[in-house]
PDB file of N, CA and C in Angstrom:
ATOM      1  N   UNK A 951       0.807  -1.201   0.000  1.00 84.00           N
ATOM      2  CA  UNK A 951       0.000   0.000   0.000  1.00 84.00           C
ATOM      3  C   UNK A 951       0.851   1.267   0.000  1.00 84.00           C
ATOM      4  N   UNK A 952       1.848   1.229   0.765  1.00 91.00           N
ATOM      5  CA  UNK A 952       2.500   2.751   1.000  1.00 91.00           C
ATOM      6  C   UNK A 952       4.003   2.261  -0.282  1.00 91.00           C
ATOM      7  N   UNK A 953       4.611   3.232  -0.801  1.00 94.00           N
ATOM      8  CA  UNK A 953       5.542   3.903  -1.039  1.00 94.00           C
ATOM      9  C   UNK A 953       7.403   3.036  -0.220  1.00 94.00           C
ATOM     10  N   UNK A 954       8.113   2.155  -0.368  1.00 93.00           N
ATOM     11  CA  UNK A 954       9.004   1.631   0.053  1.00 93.00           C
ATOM     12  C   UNK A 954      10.830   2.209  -0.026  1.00 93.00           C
ATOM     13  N   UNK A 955      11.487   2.457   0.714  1.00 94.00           N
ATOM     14  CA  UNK A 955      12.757   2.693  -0.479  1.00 94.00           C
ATOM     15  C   UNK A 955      13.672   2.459   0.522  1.00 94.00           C
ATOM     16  N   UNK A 956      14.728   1.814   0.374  1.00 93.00           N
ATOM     17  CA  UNK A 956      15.792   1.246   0.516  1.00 93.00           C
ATOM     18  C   UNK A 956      16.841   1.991   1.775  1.00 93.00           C
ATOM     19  N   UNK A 957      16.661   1.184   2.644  1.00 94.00           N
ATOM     20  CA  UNK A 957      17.863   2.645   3.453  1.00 94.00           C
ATOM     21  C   UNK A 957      18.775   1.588   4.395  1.00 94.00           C
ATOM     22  N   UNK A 958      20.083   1.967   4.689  1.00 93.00           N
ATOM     23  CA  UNK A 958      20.780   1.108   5.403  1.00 93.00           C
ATOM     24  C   UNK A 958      20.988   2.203   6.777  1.00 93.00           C
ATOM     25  N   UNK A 959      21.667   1.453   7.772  1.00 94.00           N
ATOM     26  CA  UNK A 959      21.992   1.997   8.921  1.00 94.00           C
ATOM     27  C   UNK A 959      21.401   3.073   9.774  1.00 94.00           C
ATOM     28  N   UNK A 960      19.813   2.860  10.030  1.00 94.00           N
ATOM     29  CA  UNK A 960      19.256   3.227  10.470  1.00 94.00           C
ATOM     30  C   UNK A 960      19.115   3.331  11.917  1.00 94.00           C
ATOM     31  N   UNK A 961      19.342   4.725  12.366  1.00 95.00           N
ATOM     32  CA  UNK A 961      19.392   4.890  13.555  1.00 95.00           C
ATOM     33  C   UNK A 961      17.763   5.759  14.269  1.00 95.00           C
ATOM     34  N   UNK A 962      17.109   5.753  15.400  1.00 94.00           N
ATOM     35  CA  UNK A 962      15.701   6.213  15.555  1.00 94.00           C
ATOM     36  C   UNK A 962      16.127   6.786  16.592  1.00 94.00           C
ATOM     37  N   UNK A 963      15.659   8.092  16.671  1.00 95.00           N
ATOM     38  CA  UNK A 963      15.682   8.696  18.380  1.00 95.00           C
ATOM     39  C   UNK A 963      14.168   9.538  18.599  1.00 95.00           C
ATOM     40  N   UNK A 964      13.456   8.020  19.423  1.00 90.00           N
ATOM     41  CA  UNK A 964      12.148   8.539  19.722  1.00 90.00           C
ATOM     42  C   UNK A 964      11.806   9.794  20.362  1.00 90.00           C
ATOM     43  N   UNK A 965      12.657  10.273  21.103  1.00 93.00           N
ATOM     44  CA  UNK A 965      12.862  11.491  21.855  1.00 93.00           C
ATOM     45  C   UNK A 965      12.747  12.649  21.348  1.00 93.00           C
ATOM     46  N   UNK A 966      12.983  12.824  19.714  1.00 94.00           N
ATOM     47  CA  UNK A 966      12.847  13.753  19.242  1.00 94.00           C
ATOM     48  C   UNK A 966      12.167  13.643  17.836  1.00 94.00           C
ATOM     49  N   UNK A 967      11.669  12.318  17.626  1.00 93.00           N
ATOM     50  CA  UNK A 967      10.395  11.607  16.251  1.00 93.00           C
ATOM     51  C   UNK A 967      11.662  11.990  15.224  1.00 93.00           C
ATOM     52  N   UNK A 968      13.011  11.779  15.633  1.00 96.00           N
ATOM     53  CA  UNK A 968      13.646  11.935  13.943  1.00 96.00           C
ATOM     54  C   UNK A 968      14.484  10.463  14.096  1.00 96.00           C
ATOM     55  N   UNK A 969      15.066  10.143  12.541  1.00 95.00           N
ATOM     56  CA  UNK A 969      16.022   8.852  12.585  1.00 95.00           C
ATOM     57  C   UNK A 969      17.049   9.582  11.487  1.00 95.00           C
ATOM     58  N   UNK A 970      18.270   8.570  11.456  1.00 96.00           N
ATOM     59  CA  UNK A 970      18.997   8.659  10.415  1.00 96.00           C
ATOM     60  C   UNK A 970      19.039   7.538   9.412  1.00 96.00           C
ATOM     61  N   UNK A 971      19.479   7.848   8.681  1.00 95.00           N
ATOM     62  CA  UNK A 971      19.952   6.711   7.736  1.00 95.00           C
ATOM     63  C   UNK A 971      20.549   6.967   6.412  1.00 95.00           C
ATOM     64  N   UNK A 972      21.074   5.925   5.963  1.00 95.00           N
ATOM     65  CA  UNK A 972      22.022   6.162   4.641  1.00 95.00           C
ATOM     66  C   UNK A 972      21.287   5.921   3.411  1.00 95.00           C
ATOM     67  N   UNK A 973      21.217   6.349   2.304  1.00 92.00           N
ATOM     68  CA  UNK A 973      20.616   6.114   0.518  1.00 92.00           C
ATOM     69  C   UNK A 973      21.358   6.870  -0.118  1.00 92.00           C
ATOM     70  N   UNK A 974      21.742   6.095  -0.916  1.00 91.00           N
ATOM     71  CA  UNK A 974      22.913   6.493  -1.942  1.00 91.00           C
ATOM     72  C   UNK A 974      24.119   6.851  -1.349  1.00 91.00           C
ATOM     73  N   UNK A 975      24.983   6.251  -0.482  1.00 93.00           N
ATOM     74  CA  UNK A 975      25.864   7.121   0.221  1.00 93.00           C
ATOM     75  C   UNK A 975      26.100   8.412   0.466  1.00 93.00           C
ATOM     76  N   UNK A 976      24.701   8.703   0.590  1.00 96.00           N
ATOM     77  CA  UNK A 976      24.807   9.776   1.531  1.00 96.00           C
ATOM     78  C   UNK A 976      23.434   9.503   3.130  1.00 96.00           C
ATOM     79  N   UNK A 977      23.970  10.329   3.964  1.00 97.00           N
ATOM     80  CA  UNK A 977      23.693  10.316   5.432  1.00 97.00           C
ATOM     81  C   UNK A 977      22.339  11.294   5.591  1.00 97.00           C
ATOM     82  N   UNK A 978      21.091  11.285   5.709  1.00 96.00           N
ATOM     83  CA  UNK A 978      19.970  11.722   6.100  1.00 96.00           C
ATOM     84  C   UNK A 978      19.684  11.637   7.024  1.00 96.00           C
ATOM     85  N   UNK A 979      19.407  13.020   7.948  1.00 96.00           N
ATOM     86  CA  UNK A 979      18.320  12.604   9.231  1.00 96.00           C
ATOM     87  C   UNK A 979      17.062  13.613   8.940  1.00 96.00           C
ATOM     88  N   UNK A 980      16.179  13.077   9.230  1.00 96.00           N
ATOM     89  CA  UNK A 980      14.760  13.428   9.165  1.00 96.00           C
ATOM     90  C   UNK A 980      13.776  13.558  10.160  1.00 96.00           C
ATOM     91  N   UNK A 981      12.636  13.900  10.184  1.00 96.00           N
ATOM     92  CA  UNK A 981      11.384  13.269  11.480  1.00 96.00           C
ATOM     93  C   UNK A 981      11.072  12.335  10.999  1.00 96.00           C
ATOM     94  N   UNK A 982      10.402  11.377  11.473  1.00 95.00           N
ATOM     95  CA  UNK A 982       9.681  10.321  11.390  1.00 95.00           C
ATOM     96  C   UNK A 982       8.310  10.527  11.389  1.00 95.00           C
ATOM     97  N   UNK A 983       7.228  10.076  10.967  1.00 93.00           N
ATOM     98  CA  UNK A 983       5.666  10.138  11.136  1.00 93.00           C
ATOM     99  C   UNK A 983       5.469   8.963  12.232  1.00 93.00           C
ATOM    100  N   UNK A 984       5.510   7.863  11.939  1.00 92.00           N
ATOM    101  CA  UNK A 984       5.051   6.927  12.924  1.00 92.00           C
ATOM    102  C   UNK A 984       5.930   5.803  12.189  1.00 92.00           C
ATOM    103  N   UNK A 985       5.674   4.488  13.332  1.00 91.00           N
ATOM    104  CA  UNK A 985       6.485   3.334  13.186  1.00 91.00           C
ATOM    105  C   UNK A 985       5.278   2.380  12.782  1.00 91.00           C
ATOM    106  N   UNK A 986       5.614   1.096  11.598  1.00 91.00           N
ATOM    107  CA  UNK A 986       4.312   0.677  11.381  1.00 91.00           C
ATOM    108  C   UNK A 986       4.697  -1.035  11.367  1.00 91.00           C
ATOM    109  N   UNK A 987       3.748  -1.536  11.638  1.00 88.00           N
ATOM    110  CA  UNK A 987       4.245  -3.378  11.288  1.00 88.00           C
ATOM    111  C   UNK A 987       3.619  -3.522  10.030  1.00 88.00           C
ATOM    112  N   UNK A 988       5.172  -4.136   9.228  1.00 83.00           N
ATOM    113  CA  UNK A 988       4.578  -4.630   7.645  1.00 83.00           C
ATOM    114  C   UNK A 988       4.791  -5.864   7.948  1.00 83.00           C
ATOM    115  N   UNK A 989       3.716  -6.840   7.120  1.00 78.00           N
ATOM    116  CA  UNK A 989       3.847  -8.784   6.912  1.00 78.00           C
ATOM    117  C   UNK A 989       4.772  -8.586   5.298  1.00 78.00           C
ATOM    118  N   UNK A 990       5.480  -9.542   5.946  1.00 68.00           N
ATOM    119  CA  UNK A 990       6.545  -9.608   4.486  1.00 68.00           C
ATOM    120  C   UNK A 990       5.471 -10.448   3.396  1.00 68.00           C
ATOM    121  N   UNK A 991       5.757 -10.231   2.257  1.00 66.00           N
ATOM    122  CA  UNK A 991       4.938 -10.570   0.883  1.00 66.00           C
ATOM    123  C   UNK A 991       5.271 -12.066   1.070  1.00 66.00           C
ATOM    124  N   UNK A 992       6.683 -12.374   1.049  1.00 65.00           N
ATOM    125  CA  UNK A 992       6.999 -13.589   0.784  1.00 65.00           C
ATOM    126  C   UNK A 992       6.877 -14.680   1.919  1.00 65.00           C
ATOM    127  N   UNK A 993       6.955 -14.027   3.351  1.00 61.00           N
ATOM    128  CA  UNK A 993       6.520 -15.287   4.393  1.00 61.00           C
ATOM    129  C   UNK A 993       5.783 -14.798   5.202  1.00 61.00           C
ATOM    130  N   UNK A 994       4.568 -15.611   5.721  1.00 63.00           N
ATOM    131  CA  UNK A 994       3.575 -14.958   6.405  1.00 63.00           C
ATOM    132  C   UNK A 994       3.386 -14.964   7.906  1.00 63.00           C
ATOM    133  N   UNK A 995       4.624 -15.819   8.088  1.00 65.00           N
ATOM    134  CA  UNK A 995       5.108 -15.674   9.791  1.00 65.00           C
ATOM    135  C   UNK A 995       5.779 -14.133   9.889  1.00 65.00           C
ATOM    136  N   UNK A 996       6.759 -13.455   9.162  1.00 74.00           N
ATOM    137  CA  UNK A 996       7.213 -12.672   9.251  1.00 74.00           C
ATOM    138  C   UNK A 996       7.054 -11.028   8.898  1.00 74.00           C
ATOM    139  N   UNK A 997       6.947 -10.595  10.165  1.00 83.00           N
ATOM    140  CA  UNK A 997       6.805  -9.162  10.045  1.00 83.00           C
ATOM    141  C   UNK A 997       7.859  -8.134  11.068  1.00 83.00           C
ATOM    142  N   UNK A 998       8.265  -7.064  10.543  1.00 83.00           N
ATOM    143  CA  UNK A 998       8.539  -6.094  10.369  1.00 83.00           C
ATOM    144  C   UNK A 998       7.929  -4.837  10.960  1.00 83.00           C
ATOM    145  N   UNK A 999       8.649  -3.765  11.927  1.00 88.00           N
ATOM    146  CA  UNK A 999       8.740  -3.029  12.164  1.00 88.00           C
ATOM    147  C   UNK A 999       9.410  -1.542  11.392  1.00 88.00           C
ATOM    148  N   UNK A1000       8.629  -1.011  10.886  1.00 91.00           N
ATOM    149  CA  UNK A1000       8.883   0.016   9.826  1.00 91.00           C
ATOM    150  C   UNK A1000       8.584   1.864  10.164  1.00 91.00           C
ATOM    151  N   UNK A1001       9.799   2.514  10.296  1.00 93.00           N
ATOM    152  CA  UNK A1001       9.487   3.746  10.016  1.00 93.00           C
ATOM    153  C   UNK A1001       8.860   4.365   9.132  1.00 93.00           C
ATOM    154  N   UNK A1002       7.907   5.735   9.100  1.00 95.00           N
ATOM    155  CA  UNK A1002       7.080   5.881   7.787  1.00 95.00           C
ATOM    156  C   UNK A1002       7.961   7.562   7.807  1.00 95.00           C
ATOM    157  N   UNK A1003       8.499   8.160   6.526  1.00 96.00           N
ATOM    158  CA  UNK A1003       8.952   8.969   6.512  1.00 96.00           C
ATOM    159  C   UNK A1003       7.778  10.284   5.764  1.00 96.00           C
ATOM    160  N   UNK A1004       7.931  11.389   5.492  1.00 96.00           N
ATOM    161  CA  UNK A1004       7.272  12.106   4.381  1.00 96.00           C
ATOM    162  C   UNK A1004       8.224  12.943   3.226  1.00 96.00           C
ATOM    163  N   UNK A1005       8.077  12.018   2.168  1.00 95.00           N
ATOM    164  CA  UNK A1005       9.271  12.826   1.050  1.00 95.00           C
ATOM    165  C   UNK A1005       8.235  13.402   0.005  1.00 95.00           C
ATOM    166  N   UNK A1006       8.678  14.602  -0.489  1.00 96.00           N
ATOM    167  CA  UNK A1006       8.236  15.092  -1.515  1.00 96.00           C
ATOM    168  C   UNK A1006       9.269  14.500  -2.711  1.00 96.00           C
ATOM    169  N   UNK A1007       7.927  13.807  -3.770  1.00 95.00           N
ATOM    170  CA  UNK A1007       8.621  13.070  -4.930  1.00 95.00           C
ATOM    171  C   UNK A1007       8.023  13.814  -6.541  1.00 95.00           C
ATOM    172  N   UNK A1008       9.006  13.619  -7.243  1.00 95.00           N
ATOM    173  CA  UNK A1008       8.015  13.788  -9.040  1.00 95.00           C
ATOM    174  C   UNK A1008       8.164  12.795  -9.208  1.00 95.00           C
ATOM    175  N   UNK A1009       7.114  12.340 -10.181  1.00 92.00           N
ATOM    176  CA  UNK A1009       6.635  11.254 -10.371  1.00 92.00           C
ATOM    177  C   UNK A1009       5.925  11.243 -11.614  1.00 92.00           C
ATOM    178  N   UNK A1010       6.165  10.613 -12.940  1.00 88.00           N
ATOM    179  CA  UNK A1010       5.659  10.669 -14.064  1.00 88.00           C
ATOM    180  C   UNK A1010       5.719  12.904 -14.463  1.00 88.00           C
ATOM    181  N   UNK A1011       6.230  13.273 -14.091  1.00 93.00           N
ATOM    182  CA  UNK A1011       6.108  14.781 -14.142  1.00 93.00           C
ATOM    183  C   UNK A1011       5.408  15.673 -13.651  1.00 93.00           C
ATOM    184  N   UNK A1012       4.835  14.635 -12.401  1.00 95.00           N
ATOM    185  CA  UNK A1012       4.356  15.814 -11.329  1.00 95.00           C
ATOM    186  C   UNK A1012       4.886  15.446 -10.449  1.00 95.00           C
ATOM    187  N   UNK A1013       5.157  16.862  -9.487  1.00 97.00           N
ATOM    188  CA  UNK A1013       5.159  16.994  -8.045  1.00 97.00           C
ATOM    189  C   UNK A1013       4.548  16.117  -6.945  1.00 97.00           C
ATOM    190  N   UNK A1014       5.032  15.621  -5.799  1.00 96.00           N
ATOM    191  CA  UNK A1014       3.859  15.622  -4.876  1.00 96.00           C
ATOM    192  C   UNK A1014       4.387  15.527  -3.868  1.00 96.00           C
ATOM    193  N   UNK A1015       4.049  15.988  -2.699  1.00 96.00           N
ATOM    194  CA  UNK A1015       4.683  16.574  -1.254  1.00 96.00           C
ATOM    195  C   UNK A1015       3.997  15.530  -0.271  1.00 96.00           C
ATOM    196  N   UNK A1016       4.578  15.200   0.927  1.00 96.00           N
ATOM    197  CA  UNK A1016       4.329  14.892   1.853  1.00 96.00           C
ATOM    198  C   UNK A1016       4.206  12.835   1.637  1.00 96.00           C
ATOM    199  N   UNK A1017       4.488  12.609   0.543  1.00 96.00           N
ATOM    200  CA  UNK A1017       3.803  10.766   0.017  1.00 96.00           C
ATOM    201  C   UNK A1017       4.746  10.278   1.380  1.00 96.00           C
ATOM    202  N   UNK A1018       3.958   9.119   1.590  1.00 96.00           N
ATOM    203  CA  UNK A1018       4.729   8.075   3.058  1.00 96.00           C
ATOM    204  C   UNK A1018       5.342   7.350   2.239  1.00 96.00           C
ATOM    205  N   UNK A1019       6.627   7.433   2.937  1.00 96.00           N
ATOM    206  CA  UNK A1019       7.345   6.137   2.632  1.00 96.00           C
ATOM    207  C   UNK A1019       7.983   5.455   3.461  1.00 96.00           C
ATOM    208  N   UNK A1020       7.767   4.115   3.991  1.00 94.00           N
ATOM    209  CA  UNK A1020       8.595   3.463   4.861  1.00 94.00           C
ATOM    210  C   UNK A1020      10.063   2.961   4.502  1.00 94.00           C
ATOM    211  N   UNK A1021      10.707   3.332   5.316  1.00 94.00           N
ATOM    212  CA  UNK A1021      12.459   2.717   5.180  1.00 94.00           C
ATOM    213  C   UNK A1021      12.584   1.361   5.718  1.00 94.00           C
ATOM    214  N   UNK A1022      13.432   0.241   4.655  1.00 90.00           N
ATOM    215  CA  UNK A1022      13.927  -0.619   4.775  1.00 90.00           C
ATOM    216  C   UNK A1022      14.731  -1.060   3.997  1.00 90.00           C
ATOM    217  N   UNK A1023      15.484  -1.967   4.268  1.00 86.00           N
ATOM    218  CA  UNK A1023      16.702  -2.865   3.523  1.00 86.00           C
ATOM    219  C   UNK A1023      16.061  -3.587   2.514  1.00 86.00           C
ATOM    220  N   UNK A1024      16.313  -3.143   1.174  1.00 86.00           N
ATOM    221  CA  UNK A1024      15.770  -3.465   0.104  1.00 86.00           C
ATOM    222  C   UNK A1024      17.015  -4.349  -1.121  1.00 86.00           C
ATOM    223  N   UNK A1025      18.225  -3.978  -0.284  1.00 83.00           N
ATOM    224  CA  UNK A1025      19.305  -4.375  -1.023  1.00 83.00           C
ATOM    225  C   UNK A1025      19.648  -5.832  -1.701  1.00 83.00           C
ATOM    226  N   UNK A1026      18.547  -6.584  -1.102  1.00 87.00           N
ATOM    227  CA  UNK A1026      18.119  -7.803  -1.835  1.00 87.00           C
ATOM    228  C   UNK A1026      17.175  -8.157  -3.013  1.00 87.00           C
ATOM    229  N   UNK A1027      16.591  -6.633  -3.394  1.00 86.00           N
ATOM    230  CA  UNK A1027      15.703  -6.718  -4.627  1.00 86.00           C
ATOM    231  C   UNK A1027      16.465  -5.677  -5.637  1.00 86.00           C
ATOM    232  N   UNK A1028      15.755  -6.072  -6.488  1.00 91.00           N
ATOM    233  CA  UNK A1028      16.498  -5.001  -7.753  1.00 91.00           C
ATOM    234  C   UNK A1028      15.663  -3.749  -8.075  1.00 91.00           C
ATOM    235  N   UNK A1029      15.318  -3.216  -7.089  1.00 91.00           N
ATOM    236  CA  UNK A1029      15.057  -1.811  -7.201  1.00 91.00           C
ATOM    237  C   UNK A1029      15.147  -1.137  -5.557  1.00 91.00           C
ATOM    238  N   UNK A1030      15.329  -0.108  -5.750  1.00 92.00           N
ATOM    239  CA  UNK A1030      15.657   0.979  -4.391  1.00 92.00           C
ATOM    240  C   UNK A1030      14.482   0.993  -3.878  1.00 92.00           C
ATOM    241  N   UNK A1031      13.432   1.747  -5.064  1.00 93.00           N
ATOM    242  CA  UNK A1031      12.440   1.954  -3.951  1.00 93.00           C
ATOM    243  C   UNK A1031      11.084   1.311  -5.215  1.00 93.00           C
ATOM    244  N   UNK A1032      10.178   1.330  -3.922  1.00 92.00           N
ATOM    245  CA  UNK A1032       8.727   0.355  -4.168  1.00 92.00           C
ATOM    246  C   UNK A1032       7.413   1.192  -4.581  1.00 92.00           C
ATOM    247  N   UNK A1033       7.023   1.596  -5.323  1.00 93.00           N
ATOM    248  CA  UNK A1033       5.962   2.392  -5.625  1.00 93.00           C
ATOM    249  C   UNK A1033       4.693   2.369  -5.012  1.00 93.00           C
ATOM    250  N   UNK A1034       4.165   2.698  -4.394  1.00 92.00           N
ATOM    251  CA  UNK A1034       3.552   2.024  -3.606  1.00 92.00           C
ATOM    252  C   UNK A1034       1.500   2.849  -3.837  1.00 92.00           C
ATOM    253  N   UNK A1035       0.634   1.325  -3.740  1.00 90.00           N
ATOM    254  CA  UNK A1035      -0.558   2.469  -4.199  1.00 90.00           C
ATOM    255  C   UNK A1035      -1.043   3.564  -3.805  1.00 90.00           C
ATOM    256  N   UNK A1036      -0.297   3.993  -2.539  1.00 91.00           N
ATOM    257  CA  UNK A1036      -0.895   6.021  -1.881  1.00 91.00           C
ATOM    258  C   UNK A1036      -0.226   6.672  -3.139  1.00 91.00           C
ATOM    259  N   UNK A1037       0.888   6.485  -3.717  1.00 95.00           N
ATOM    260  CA  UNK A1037       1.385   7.450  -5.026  1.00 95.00           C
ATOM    261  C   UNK A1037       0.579   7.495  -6.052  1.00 95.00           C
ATOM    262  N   UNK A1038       0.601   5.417  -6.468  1.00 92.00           N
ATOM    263  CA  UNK A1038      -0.345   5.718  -8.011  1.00 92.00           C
ATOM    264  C   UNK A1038      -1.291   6.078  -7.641  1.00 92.00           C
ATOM    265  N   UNK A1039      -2.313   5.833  -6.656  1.00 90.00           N
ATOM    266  CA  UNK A1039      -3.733   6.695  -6.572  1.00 90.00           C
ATOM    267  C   UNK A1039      -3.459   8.122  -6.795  1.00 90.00           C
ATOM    268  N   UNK A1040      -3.041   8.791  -6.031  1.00 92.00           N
ATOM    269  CA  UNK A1040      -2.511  10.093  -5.934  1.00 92.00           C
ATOM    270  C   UNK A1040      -2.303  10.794  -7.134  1.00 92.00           C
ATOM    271  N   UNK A1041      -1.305  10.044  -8.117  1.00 93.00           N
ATOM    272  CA  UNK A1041      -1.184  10.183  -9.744  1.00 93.00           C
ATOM    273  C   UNK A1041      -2.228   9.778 -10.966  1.00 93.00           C
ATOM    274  N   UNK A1042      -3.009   9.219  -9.576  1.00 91.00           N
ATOM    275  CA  UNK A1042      -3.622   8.967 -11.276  1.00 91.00           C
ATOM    276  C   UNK A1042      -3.882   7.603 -11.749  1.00 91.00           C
ATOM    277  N   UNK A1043      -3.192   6.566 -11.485  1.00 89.00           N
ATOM    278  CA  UNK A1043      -2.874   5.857 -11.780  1.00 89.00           C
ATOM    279  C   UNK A1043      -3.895   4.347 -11.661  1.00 89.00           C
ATOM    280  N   UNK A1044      -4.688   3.993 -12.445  1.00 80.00           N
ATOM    281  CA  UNK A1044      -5.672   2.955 -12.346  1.00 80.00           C
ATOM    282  C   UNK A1044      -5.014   1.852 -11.390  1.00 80.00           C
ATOM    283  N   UNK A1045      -5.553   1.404 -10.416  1.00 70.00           N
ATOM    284  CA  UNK A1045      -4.765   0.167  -9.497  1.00 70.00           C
ATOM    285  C   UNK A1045      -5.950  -0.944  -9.374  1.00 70.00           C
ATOM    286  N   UNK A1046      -6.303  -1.881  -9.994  1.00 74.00           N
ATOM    287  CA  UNK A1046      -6.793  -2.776  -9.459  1.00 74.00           C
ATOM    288  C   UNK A1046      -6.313  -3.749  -8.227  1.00 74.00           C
ATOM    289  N   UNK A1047      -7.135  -3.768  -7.434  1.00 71.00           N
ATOM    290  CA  UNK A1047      -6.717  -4.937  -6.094  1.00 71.00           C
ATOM    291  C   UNK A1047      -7.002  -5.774  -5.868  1.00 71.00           C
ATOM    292  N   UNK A1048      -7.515  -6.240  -7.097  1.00 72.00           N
ATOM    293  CA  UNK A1048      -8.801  -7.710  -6.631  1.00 72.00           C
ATOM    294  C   UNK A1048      -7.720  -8.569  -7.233  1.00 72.00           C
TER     295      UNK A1048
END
Protein backbone atom coordinates (compact mmCIF):
# COMPACT_ATOMS: atom_id res chain seq x y z
CA UNK A 1 0.00 0.00 0.00
CA UNK A 2 2.50 2.75 1.00
CA UNK A 3 5.54 3.90 -1.04
CA UNK A 4 9.00 1.63 0.05
CA UNK A 5 12.76 2.69 -0.48
CA UNK A 6 15.79 1.25 0.52
CA UNK A 7 17.86 2.64 3.45
CA UNK A 8 20.78 1.11 5.40
CA UNK A 9 21.99 2.00 8.92
CA UNK A 10 19.26 3.23 10.47
CA UNK A 11 19.39 4.89 13.56
CA UNK A 12 15.70 6.21 15.56
CA UNK A 13 15.68 8.70 18.38
CA UNK A 14 12.15 8.54 19.72
CA UNK A 15 12.86 11.49 21.86
CA UNK A 16 12.85 13.75 19.24
CA UNK A 17 10.40 11.61 16.25
CA UNK A 18 13.65 11.94 13.94
CA UNK A 19 16.02 8.85 12.58
CA UNK A 20 19.00 8.66 10.41
CA UNK A 21 19.95 6.71 7.74
CA UNK A 22 22.02 6.16 4.64
CA UNK A 23 20.62 6.11 0.52
CA UNK A 24 22.91 6.49 -1.94
CA UNK A 25 25.86 7.12 0.22
CA UNK A 26 24.81 9.78 1.53
CA UNK A 27 23.69 10.32 5.43
CA UNK A 28 19.97 11.72 6.10
CA UNK A 29 18.32 12.60 9.23
CA UNK A 30 14.76 13.43 9.17
CA UNK A 31 11.38 13.27 11.48
CA UNK A 32 9.68 10.32 11.39
CA UNK A 33 5.67 10.14 11.14
CA UNK A 34 5.05 6.93 12.92
CA UNK A 35 6.49 3.33 13.19
CA UNK A 36 4.31 0.68 11.38
CA UNK A 37 4.24 -3.38 11.29
CA UNK A 38 4.58 -4.63 7.64
CA UNK A 39 3.85 -8.78 6.91
CA UNK A 40 6.55 -9.61 4.49
CA UNK A 41 4.94 -10.57 0.88
CA UNK A 42 7.00 -13.59 0.78
CA UNK A 43 6.52 -15.29 4.39
CA UNK A 44 3.58 -14.96 6.41
CA UNK A 45 5.11 -15.67 9.79
CA UNK A 46 7.21 -12.67 9.25
CA UNK A 47 6.80 -9.16 10.04
CA UNK A 48 8.54 -6.09 10.37
CA UNK A 49 8.74 -3.03 12.16
CA UNK A 50 8.88 0.02 9.83
CA UNK A 51 9.49 3.75 10.02
CA UNK A 52 7.08 5.88 7.79
CA UNK A 53 8.95 8.97 6.51
CA UNK A 54 7.27 12.11 4.38
CA UNK A 55 9.27 12.83 1.05
CA UNK A 56 8.24 15.09 -1.51
CA UNK A 57 8.62 13.07 -4.93
CA UNK A 58 8.01 13.79 -9.04
CA UNK A 59 6.64 11.25 -10.37
CA UNK A 60 5.66 10.67 -14.06
CA UNK A 61 6.11 14.78 -14.14
CA UNK A 62 4.36 15.81 -11.33
CA UNK A 63 5.16 16.99 -8.04
CA UNK A 64 3.86 15.62 -4.88
CA UNK A 65 4.68 16.57 -1.25
CA UNK A 66 4.33 14.89 1.85
CA UNK A 67 3.80 10.77 0.02
CA UNK A 68 4.73 8.07 3.06
CA UNK A 69 7.35 6.14 2.63
CA UNK A 70 8.60 3.46 4.86
CA UNK A 71 12.46 2.72 5.18
CA UNK A 72 13.93 -0.62 4.77
CA UNK A 73 16.70 -2.87 3.52
CA UNK A 74 15.77 -3.47 0.10
CA UNK A 75 19.31 -4.37 -1.02
CA UNK A 76 18.12 -7.80 -1.84
CA UNK A 77 15.70 -6.72 -4.63
CA UNK A 78 16.50 -5.00 -7.75
CA UNK A 79 15.06 -1.81 -7.20
CA UNK A 80 15.66 0.98 -4.39
CA UNK A 81 12.44 1.95 -3.95
CA UNK A 82 8.73 0.36 -4.17
CA UNK A 83 5.96 2.39 -5.62
CA UNK A 84 3.55 2.02 -3.61
CA UNK A 85 -0.56 2.47 -4.20
CA UNK A 86 -0.90 6.02 -1.88
CA UNK A 87 1.38 7.45 -5.03
CA UNK A 88 -0.34 5.72 -8.01
CA UNK A 89 -3.73 6.69 -6.57
CA UNK A 90 -2.51 10.09 -5.93
CA UNK A 91 -1.18 10.18 -9.74
CA UNK A 92 -3.62 8.97 -11.28
CA UNK A 93 -2.87 5.86 -11.78
CA UNK A 94 -5.67 2.96 -12.35
CA UNK A 95 -4.76 0.17 -9.50
CA UNK A 96 -6.79 -2.78 -9.46
CA UNK A 97 -6.72 -4.94 -6.09
CA UNK A 98 -8.80 -7.71 -6.63
Amino acid sequence: DTCSLSTSNIIVNDETSTLQFTYANTRYTIPFEKAVRVKSATAEDDEQRRHVVLLDVTFNGTDYRDVEFNLCDRSHMEYDILIGKNLLQAAGVVVDVS
